[in-house]
Coordinates of C-alpha atoms in Angstrom, one line a residue:
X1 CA -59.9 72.0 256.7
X2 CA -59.5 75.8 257.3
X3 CA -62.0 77.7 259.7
X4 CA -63.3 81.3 259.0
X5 CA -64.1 83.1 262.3
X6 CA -66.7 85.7 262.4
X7 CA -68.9 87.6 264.5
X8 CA -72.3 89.3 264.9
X9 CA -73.0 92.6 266.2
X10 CA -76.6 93.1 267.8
X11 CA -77.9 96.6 266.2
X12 CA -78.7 98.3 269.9
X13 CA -76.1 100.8 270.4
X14 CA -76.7 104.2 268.7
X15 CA -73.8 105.1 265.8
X16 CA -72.1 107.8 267.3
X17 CA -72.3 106.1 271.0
X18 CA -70.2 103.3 270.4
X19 CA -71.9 101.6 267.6
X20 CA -69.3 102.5 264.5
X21 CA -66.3 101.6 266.9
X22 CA -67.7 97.7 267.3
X23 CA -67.8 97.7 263.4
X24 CA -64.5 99.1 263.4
X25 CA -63.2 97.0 265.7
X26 CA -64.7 93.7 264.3
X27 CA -62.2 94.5 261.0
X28 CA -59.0 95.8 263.0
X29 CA -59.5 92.0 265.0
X30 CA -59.3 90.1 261.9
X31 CA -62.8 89.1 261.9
X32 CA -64.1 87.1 258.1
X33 CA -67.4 88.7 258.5
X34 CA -69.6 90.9 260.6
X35 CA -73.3 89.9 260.3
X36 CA -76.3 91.9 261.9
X37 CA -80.1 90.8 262.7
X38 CA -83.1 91.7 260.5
X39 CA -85.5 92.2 263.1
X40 CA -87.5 95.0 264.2
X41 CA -86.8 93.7 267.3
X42 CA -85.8 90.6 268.9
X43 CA -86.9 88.4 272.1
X44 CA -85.1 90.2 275.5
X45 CA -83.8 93.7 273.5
X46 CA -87.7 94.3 272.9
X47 CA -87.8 97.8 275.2
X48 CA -84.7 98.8 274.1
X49 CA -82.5 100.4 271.3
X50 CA -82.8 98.6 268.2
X51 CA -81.6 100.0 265.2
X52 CA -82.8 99.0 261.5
X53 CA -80.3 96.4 259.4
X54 CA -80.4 98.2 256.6
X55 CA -79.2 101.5 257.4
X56 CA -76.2 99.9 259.7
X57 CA -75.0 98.5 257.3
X58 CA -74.5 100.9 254.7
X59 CA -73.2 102.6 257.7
X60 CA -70.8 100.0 258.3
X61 CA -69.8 99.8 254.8
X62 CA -69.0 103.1 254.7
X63 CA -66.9 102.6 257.7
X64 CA -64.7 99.8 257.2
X65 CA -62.6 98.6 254.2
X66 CA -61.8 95.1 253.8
X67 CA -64.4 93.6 256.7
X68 CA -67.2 91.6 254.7
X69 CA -70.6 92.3 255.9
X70 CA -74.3 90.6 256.5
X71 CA -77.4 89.5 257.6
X72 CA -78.3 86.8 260.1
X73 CA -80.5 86.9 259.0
X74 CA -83.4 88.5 256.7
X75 CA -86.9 86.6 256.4
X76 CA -90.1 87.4 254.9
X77 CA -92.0 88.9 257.8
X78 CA -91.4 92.0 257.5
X79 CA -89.6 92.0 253.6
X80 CA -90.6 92.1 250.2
X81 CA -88.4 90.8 247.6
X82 CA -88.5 93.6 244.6
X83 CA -88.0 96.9 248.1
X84 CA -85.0 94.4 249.5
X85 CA -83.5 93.5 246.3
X86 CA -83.1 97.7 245.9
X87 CA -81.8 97.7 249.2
X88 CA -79.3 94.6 248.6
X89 CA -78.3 95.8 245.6
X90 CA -77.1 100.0 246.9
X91 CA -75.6 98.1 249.8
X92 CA -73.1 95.7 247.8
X93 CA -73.0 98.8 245.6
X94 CA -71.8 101.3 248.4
X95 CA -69.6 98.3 250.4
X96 CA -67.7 97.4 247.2
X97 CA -69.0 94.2 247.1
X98 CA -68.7 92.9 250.6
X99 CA -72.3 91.8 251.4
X100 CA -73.6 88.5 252.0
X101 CA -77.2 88.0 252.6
X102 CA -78.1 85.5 255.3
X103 CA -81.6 84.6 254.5
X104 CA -84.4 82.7 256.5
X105 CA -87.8 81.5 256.6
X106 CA -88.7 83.4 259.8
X107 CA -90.5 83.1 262.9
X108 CA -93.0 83.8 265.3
X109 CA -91.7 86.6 267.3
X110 CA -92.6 89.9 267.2
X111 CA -91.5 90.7 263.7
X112 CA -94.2 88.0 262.9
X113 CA -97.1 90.6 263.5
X114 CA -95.9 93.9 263.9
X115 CA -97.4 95.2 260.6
X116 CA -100.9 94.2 261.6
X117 CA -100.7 90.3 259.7
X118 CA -101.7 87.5 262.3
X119 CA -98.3 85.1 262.8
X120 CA -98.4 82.9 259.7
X121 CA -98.3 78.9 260.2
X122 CA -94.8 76.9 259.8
X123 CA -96.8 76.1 256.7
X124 CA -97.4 79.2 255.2
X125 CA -93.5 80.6 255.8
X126 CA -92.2 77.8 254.1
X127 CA -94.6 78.6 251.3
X128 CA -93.4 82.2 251.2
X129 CA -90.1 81.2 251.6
X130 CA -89.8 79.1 248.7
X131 CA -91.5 81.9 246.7
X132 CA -89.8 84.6 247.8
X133 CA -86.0 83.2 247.4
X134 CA -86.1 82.5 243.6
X135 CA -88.0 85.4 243.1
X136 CA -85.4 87.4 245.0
X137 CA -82.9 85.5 243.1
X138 CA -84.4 86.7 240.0
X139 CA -84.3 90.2 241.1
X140 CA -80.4 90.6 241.7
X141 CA -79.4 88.5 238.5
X142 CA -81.8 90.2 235.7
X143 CA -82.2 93.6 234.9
X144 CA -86.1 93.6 234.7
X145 CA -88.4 91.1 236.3
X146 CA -92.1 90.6 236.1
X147 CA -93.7 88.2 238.8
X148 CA -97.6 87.1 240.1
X149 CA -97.3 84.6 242.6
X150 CA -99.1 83.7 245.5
X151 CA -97.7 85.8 248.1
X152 CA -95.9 88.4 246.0
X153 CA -95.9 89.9 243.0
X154 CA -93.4 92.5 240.4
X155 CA -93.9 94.5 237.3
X156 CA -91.0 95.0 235.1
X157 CA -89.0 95.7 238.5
X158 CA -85.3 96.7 237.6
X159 CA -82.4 96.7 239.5
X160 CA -79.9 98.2 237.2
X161 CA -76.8 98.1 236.6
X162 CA -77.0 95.2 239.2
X163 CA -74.7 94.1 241.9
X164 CA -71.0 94.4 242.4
X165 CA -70.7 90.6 243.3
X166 CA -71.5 88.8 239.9
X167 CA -73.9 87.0 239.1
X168 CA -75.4 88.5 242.4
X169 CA -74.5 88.7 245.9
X170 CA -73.7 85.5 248.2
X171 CA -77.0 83.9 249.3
X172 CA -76.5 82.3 253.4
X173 CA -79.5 79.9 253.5
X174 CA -80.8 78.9 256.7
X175 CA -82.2 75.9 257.2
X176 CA -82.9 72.7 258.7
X177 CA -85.8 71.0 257.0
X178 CA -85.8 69.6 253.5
X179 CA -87.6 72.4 251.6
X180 CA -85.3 74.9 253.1
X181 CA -82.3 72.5 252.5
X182 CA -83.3 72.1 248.6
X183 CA -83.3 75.7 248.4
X184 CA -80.5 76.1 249.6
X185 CA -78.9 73.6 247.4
X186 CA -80.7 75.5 244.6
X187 CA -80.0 78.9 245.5
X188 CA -77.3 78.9 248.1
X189 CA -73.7 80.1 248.5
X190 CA -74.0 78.9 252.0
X191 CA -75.7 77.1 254.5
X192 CA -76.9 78.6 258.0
X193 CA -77.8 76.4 261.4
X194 CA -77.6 77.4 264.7
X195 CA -78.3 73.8 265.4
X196 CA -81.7 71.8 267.1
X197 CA -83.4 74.1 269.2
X198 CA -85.0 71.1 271.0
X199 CA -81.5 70.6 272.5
X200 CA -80.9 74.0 273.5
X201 CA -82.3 73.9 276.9
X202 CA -81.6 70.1 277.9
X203 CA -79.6 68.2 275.2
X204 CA -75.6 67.9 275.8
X205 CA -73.3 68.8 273.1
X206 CA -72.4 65.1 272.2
X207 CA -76.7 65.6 271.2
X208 CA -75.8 68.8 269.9
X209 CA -73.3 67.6 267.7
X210 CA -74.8 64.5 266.6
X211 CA -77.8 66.6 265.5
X212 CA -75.5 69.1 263.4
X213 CA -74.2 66.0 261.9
X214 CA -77.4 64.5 260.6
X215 CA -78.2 68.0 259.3
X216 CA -75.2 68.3 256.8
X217 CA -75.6 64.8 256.3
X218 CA -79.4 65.8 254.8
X219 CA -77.9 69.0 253.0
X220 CA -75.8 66.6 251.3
X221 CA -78.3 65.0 249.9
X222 CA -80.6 68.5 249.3
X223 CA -77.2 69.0 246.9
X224 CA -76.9 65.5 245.6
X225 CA -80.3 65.2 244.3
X226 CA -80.0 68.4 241.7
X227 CA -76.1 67.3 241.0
X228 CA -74.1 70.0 242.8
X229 CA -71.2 69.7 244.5
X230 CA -71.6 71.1 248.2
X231 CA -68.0 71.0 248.9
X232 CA -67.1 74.5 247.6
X233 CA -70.7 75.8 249.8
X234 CA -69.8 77.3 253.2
X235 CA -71.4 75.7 256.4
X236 CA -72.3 78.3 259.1
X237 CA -72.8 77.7 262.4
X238 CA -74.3 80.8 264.3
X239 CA -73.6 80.1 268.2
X240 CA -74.9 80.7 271.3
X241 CA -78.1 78.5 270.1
X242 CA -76.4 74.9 271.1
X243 CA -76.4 73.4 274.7
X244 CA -73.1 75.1 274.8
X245 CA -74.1 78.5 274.3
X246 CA -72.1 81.3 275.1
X247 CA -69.9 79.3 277.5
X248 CA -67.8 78.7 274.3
X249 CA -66.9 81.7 275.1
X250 CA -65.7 81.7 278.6
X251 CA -61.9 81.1 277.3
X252 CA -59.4 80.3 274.5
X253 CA -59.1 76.9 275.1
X254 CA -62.9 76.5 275.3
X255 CA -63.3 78.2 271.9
X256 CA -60.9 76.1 270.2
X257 CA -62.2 73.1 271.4
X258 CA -66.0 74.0 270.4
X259 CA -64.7 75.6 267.4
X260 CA -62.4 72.3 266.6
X261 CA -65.0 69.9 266.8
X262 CA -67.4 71.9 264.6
X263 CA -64.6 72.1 261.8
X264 CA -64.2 68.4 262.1
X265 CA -68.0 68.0 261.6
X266 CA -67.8 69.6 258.5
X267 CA -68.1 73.7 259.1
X268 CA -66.3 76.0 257.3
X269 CA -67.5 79.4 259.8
X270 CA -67.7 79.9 263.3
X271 CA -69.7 83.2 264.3
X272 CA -69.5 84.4 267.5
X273 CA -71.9 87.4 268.8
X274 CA -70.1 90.6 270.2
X275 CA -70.9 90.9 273.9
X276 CA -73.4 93.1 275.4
X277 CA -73.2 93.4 278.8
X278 CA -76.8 92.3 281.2
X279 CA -77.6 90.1 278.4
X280 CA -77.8 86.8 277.4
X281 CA -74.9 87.6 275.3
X282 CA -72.8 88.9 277.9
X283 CA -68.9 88.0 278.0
X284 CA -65.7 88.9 279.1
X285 CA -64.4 91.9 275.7
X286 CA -61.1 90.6 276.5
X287 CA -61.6 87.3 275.9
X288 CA -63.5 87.8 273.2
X289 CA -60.5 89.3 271.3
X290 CA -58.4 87.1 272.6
X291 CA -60.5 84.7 270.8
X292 CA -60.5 86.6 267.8
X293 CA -56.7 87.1 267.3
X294 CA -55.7 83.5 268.4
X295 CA -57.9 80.7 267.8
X296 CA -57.4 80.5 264.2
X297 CA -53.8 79.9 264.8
X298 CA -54.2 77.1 267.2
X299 CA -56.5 75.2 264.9
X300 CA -54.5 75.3 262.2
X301 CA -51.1 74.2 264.5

C-alpha cells in the first residue's frame, strides 16, 4: 500500500516574513498536502502571531501550483455553514481545485468561547456537528439551499456556479466516536485521527497503535452499515498527538519506521507539522526535508 506524506504549517509567521516561503517550500519538497489550523488561536501560540485560515490559504493558493491545500481542521465554534461554504467555495475557486476541507467537531479551548457563547458540552458539539456537516454538504453541492435546524439555519443561500472539485470539495472527517465515524462514512472523502489522547501522555506506541487499530476497525463498520466501500477513503493520521510525538521526527530511520507501521495499520497519509522553533513542535529543518524527499522511497523499496 502506497503512503502520501504531507505536512501542516502553523499560521504564526506573518506573509512577507517568512510565511509564503514555508508554503513554497512545502510544494518544491514534494509534499501531497499542506494543511493549516482553523483556530483563532490554539493552546501554547495563544500570545502570539496567529494568522486567520482563511486568508492563508487563498494566499497559499495563489502562491503555489500543483501543492494541494487544507484545513486540520475547521469545526463549528467559531463557523457557520452557509459564510464557510462561500469561503470554501472562492478558495477551491482561486486554488484551481486543490482544497480539501478537514472538518471537526471541536473543542474546548479558546476558540470554544471567544465570541462570548459559554463552551458547549461533548453533547451539544456532536449535536451541531451532525447538523452542521450535511447541511454544509448541502451548501457546496446545490445551487440554492434553504435550512431551519436547531443550531443553524439558511434562506435560499446560493453558492453559484459551485466548486471546481465536482460534486464538491473533499470532505477530511475527524473522528473517533461512532456519530462522527457514521458521518464520516456518510459524508467523508477521508478519515482524520490523531489517535487516543488518553495515551498521549503515558500509553506506549504498541497502546498507541493498538488503539488506531480498533478505531479503523469501528470506521469499517461506520461504512459497512450504509454499504460503502471504505477502501477507496483516505485514512489520516495527524502526528505529534501519539506517545511518539514529534520524536518521529528526530531522524529518517525513525520516520520510516513510525510512518511503516502506520501504513501497515491501514493509513493511506502521514502529516507531519513544519517546525517552529521554542515550541512543542520544534525539530531539526534539515531533517525534516530529509524526511520529506526520502521516506517515501524507502517504504516503497
Amino acid at each position: 500500500m502506497s503512503l502520501r506524506l504531507s505536512t501542516v504549517i502553523l499560521p504564526v509567521r506573518r506573509w512577507h516574513e517568512g510565511g509564503r516561503d514555508q508554503w513554497l517550500r512545502a510544494e518544491q519538497l514534494g509534499f501531497h498536502t499542506a494543511y493549516t489550523y482553523d483556530h483563532l488561536s490554539w493552546r501554547t501560540f495563544r500570545d502570539g502571531p496567529w494568522f486567520g485560515a482563511v486568508p492563508t490559504l487563498t494566499a497559499a493558493a495563489a502562491a503555489t501550483e500543483r501543492l494541494r491545500l487544507g484545513t486540520l481542521v475547521t469545526s463549528p465554534n467559531f463557523r457557520h455553514p452557509v459564510t464557510l461554504a462561500k469561503d470554501l467555495m472562492s478558495l477551491d475557486d482561486i486554488s484551481g481545485g486543490r482544497i480539501t476541507l478537514g472538518i471537526g467537531a471541536g473543542g474546548n479551548g479558546f476558540d470554544a468561547t471567544a465570541l462570548g457563547q459559554e463552551a458547549w458540552s461533548p453533547r451539544e458539539r456532536a449535536d451541531r456537528f451532525a447538523e452542521f456537516v450535511p447541511l454544509l454538504d448541502r451548501l457546496l453541492t446545490e445551487g440554492s439551499v434553504s435550512h431551519e435546524g436547531t443550531f443553524y439555519s439558511a434562506e435560499e443561500a446560493r453558492n453559484i456556479p459551485g466548486c471546481v472539485q465536482r460534486p464538491r470539495l473533499p470532505f477530511a472527517v475527524a473522528a473517533t466516536g461512532p456519530r462522527g465515524m457514521r458521518l464520516a462514512a456518510r459524508h467523508g472523502q477521508a478519515w482524520v485521527t490523531t489517535g487516543d489522547p488518553k495515551l498521549f501522555e503515558e500509553g506506549t506506541p504498541e497502546q498507541s497503535r493498538e488503539a488506531l487499530r480498533v478505531q479503523l476497525e469501528r470506521l469499517g463498520a461506520a461504512f459497512l452499515e450504509i454499504g460503502r466501500d471504505l477502501e477507496p477513503v483516505e485514512k489520516v493520521l495527524l502526528t505529534g498527538f501519539t506517545p511518539e510525538a514529534n520524536t518521529v521526527l528526530q531522524s529518517v530511520d525513525a520516520f520510516v519506521d513510525f510512518a511503516g507501521r502506520h501504513r501497515d495499520l491501514g493509513f493511506t497519509e502521514v502529516v507531519i507539522h513544519a517546525p517552529i522553533p521554542d515550541s512543542e513542535f520544534a525539530a531539526d529543518e534539515a531533517v525534516f526535508e530529509k524526511i520529506a524527499t526520502e521516506t517515501l522511497a524507502q517504504l516503497d523499496s
